[in-house]
Short mmCIF file of C-alpha atoms in Angstrom, two decimals:
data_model
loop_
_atom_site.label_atom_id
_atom_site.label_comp_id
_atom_site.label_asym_id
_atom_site.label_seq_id
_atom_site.Cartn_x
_atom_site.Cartn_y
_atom_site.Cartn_z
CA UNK A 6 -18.62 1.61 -17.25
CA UNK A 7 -15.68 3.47 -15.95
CA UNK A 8 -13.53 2.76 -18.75
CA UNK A 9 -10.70 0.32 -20.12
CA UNK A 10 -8.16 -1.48 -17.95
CA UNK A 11 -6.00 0.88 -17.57
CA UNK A 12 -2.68 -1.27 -16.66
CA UNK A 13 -1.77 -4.23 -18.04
CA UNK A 14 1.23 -6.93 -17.55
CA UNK A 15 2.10 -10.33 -17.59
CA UNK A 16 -0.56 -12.02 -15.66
CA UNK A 17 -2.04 -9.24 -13.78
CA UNK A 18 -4.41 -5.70 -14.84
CA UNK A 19 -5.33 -2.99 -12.67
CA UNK A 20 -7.59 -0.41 -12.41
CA UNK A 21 -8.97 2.53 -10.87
CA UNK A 22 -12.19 2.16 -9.04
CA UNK A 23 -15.35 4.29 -10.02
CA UNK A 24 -15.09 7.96 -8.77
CA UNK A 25 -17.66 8.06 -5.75
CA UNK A 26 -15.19 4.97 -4.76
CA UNK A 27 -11.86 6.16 -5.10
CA UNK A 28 -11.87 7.49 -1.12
CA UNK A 29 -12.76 4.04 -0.45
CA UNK A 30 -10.93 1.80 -2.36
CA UNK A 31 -7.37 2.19 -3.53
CA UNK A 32 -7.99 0.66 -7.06
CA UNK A 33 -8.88 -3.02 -8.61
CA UNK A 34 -6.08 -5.14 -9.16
CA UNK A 35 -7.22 -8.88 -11.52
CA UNK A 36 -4.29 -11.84 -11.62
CA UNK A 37 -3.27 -15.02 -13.09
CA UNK A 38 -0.60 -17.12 -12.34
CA UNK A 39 0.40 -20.71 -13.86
CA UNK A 40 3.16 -22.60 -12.58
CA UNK A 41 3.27 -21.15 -9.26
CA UNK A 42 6.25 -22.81 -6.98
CA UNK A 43 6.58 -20.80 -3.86
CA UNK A 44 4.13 -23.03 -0.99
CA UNK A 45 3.14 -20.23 1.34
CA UNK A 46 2.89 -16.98 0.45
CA UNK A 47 3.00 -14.45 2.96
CA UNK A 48 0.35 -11.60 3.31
CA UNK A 49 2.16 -8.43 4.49
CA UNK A 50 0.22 -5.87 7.19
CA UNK A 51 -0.59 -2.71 5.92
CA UNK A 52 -2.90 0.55 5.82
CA UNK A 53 -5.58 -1.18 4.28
CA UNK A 54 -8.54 -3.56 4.43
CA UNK A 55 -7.60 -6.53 2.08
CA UNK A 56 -10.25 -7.76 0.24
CA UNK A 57 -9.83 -10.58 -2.02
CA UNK A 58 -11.71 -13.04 -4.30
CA UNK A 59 -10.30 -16.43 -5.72
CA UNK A 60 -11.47 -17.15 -9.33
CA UNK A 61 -10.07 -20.30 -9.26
CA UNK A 62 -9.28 -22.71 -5.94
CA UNK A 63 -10.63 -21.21 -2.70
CA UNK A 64 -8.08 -19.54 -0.66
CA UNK A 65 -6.71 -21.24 2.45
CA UNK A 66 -4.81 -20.21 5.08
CA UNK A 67 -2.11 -22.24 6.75
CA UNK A 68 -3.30 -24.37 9.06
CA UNK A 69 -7.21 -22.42 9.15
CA UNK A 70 -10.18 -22.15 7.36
CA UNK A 71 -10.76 -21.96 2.75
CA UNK A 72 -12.23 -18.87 1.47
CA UNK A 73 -13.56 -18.34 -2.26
CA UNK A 74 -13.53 -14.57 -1.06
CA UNK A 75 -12.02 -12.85 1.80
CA UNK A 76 -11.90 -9.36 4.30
CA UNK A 77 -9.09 -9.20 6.18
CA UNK A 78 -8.89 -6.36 8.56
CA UNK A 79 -5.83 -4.27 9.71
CA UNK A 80 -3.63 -6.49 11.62
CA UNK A 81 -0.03 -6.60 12.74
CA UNK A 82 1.55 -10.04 11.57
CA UNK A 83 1.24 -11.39 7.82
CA UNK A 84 -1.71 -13.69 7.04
CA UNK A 85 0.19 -17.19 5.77
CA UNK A 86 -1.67 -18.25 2.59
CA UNK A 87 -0.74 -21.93 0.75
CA UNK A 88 -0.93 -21.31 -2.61
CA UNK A 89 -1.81 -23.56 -5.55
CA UNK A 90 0.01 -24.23 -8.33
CA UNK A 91 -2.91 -22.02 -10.44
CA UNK A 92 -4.24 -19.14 -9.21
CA UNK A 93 -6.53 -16.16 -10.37
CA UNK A 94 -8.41 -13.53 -9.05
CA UNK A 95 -9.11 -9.98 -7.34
CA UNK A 96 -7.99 -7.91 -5.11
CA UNK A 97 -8.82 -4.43 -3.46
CA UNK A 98 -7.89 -2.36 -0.87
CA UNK A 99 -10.15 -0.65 0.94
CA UNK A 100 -9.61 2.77 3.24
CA UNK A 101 -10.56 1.63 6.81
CA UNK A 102 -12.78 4.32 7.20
CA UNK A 103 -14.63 2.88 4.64
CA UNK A 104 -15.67 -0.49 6.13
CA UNK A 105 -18.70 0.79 7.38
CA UNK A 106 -19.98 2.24 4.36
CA UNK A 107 -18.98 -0.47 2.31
CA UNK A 108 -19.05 -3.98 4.07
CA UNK A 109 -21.55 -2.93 6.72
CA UNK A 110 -19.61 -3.33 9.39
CA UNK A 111 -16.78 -1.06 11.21
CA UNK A 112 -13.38 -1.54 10.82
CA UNK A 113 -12.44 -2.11 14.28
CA UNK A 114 -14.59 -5.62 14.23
CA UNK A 115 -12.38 -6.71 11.01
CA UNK A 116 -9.00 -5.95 12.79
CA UNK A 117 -6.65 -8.54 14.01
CA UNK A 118 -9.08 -11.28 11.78
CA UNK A 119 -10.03 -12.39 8.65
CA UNK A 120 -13.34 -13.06 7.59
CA UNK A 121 -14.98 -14.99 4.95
CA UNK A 122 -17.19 -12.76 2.45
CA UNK A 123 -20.37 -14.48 2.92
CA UNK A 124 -20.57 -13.54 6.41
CA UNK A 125 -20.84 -9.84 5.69
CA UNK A 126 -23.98 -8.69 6.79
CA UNK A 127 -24.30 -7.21 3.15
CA UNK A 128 -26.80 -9.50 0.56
CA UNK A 129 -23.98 -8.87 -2.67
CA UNK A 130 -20.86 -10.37 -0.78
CA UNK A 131 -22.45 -13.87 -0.89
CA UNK A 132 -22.65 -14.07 -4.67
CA UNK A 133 -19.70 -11.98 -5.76
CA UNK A 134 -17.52 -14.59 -6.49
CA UNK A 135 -19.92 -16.40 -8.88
CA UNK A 136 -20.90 -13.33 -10.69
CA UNK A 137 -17.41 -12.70 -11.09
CA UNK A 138 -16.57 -16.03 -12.71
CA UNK A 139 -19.15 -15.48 -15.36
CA UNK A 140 -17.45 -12.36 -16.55
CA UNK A 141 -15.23 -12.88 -19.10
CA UNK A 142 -12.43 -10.16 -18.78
CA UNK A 143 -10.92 -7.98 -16.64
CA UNK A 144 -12.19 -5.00 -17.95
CA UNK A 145 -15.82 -6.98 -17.39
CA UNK A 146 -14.81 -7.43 -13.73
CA UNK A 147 -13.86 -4.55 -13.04
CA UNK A 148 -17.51 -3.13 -14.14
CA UNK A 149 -19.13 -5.24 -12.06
CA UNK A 150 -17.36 -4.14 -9.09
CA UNK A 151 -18.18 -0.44 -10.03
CA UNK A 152 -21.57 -1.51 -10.09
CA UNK A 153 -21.98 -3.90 -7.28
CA UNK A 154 -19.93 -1.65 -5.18
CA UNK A 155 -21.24 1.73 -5.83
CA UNK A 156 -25.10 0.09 -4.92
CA UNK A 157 -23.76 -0.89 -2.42
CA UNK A 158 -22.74 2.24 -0.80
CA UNK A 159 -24.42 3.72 2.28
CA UNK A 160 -24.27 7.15 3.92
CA UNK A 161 -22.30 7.23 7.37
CA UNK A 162 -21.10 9.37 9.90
CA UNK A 163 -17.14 9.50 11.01
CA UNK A 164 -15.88 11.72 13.10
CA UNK A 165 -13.70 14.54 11.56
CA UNK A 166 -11.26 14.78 13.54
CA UNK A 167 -10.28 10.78 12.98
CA UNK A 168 -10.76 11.06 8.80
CA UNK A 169 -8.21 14.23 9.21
CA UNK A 170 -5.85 11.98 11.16
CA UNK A 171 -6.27 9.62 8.85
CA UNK A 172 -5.46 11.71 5.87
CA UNK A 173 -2.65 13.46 7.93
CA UNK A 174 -1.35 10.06 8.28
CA UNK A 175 -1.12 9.10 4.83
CA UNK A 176 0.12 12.21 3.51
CA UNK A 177 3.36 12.79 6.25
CA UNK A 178 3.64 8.38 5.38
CA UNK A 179 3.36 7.65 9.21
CA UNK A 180 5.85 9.80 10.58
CA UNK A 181 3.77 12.35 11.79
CA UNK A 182 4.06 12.04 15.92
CA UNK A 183 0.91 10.62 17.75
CA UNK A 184 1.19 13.36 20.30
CA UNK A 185 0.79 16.41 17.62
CA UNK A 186 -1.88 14.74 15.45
CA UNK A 187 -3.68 14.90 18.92
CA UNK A 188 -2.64 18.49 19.56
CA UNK A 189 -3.60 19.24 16.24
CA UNK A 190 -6.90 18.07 16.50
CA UNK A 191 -7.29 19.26 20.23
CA UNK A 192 -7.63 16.12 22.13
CA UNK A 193 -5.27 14.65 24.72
CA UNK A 194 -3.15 11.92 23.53
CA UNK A 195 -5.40 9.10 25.29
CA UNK A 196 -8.61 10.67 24.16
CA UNK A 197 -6.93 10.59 20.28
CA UNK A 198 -5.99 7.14 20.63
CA UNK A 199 -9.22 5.92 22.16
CA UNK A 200 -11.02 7.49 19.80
CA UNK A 201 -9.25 6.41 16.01
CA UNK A 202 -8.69 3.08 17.45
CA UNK A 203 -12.77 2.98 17.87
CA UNK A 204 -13.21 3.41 14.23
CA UNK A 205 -10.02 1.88 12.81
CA UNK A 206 -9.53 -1.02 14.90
CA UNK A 207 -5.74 -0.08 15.87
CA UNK A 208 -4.73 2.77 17.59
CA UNK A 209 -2.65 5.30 15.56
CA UNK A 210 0.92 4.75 16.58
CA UNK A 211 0.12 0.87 15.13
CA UNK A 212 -1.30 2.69 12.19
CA UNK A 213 1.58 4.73 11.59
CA UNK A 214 3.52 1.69 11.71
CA UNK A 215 2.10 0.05 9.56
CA UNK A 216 1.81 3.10 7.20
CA UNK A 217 6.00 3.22 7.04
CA UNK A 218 6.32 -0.39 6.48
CA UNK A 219 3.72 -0.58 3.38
CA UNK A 220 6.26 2.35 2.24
CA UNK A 221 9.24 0.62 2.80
CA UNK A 222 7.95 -2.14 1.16
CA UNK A 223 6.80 -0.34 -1.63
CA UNK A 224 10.83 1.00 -1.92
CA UNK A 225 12.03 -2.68 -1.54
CA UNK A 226 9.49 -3.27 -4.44
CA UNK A 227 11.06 -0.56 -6.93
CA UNK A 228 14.72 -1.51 -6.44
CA UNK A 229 15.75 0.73 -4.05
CA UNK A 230 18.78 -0.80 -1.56
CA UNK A 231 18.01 -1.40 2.50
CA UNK A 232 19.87 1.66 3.72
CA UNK A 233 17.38 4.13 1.28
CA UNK A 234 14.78 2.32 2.42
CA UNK A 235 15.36 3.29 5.88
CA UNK A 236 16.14 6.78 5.41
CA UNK A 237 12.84 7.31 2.97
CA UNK A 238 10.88 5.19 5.26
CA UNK A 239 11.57 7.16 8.20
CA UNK A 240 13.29 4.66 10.48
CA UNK A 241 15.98 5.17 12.24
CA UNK A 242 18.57 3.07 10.33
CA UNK A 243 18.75 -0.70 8.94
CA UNK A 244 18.68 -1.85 11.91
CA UNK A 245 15.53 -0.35 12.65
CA UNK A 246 14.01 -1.36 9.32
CA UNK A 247 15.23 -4.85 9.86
CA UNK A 248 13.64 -4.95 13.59
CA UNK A 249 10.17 -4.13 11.65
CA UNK A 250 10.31 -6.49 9.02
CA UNK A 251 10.66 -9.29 11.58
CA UNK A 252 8.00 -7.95 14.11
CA UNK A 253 5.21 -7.15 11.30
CA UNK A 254 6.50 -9.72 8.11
CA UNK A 255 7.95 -12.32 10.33
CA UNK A 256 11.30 -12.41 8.25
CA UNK A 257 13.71 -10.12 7.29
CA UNK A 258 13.76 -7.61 4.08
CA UNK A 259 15.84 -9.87 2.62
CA UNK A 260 14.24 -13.05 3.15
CA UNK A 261 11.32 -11.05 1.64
CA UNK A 262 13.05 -10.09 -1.72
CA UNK A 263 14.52 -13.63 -2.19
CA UNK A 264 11.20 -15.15 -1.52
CA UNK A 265 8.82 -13.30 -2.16
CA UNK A 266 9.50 -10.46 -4.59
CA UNK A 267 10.12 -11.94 -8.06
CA UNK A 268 6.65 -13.78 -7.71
CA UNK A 269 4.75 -10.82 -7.19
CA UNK A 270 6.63 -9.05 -9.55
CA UNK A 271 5.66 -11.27 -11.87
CA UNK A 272 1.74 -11.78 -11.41
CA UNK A 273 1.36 -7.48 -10.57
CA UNK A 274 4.09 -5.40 -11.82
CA UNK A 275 5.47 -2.26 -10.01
CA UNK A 276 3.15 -1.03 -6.87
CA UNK A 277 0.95 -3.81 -6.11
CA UNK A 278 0.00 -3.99 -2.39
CA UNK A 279 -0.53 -7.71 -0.95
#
């Protein structure tokens, strides 16, 4: 046992994950919602394998396929959820570079899909979500992913030169040029590209996309106004950050906060990522 829940709000808790996961996984985030009125909510890209599991109604996309638990891989367009009037359950995010390590399979065979949990090729995704339903609290939950998770955990080989891209990526919040994270690692630009897009399933100007618009979501999140955004996002103006939001969201930032934002808000306090 790693500890207590360590956050705590109306309807939602969160957690770090255990310390040989933290590379992996971002943290644990647990949430209940009653009354629920919006009718499709809308999953937003970003840097990180979403990995969910419903403790209540399975989840179903619009128009596809139910899920009690879920992978979704990077992708480029939001994943369009109905939602029940009740909901609760978990979600992580996990570091693409991870997948392998974790889910037993690479990254670039999640991207662009979404995947139900019991087709994993791992024996503890298929009875996750019961296991979790018999625990009784978050802080419970959040053990038994600790547990289940660091068992689960196998050795494997990534290149260097892609998990220092990676990190370089993360740390400059996308707007780090393609061409000098190649330089840097001494590749030519296609070689880079054909090579991180191997393990991560997009190639790193997508990444880096979708790196800045997690952040300038993120900004919308904390109450920052459209024309910050931009600037601390590193686009070019509103325009720009407008232009995203309706390639990669499918709507604009403000359709998004109108929508969208109190409801999360309310089920995951500050800093949640969909």
């Amino acid at each position: 046992m790693v500890g207590d829940v360590e956050r705590v709000g109306l309807g939602w808790a969160a957690r770090a994950a255990h310390p040989a996961l933290r590379q992996l996984v971002r943290r644990y985030v647990g949430y209940t919602q009653d009354n629920v009125t919006l009718p499709v909510h809308r999953g937003l890209p970003g840097r990180s394998i979403t990995f969910i599991v419903s403790l209540a109604a399975p989840i179903r996309l619009l128009d596809g396929p139910a899920f009690q638990g879920v992978v979704g891989g990077l992708h480029m367009a939001p994943s369009l959820i109905e939602q029940d009037r009740y909901q609760q359950g978990l979600q992580l995010d996990l570091n693409p570079l991870g997948a392998r390590a974790l889910l037993g399979v690479p990254a670039k065979e999640l991207a662009k899909d979404v995947v139900d949990l019991g087709d994993l090729p791992v024996t503890w995704a298929k009875t996750l979500p019961e296991r979790l339903k018999d625990r009784g609290t978050w802080a419970e939950r959040f053990d038994l992913l600790d547990e289940v998770l660091t068992h689960a955990l196998k050795p494997v080989t990534l290149l260097s030169e892609v998990q220092w891209a990676w990190q370089r990526m993360v740390r400059s919040q996308g707007v780090t040029p393609v061409t000098e994270l190649a330089g840097e690692v001494g590749w030519s630009r296609r070689h880079f590209t054909e090579r991180f897009a191997r393990e991560v399933g997009l190639g790193p100007k997508q990444v880096s996309r979708l790196i800045r618009f997690e952040r300038g979501r993120d900004l919308l999140r904390a109450g920052h106004t459209l024309a910050d955004v931009a600037a601390l996002a590193g686009y070019y103006d509103q325009a720009h950050l407008s232009n995203e939001w309706r390639a990669l969201a499918g709507c604009t930032p403000t359709e998004w906060i109108r929508e969208e934002l109190p409801f999360l808000q309310d089920i995951t306090g500050p800093g949640r990522t969909e």
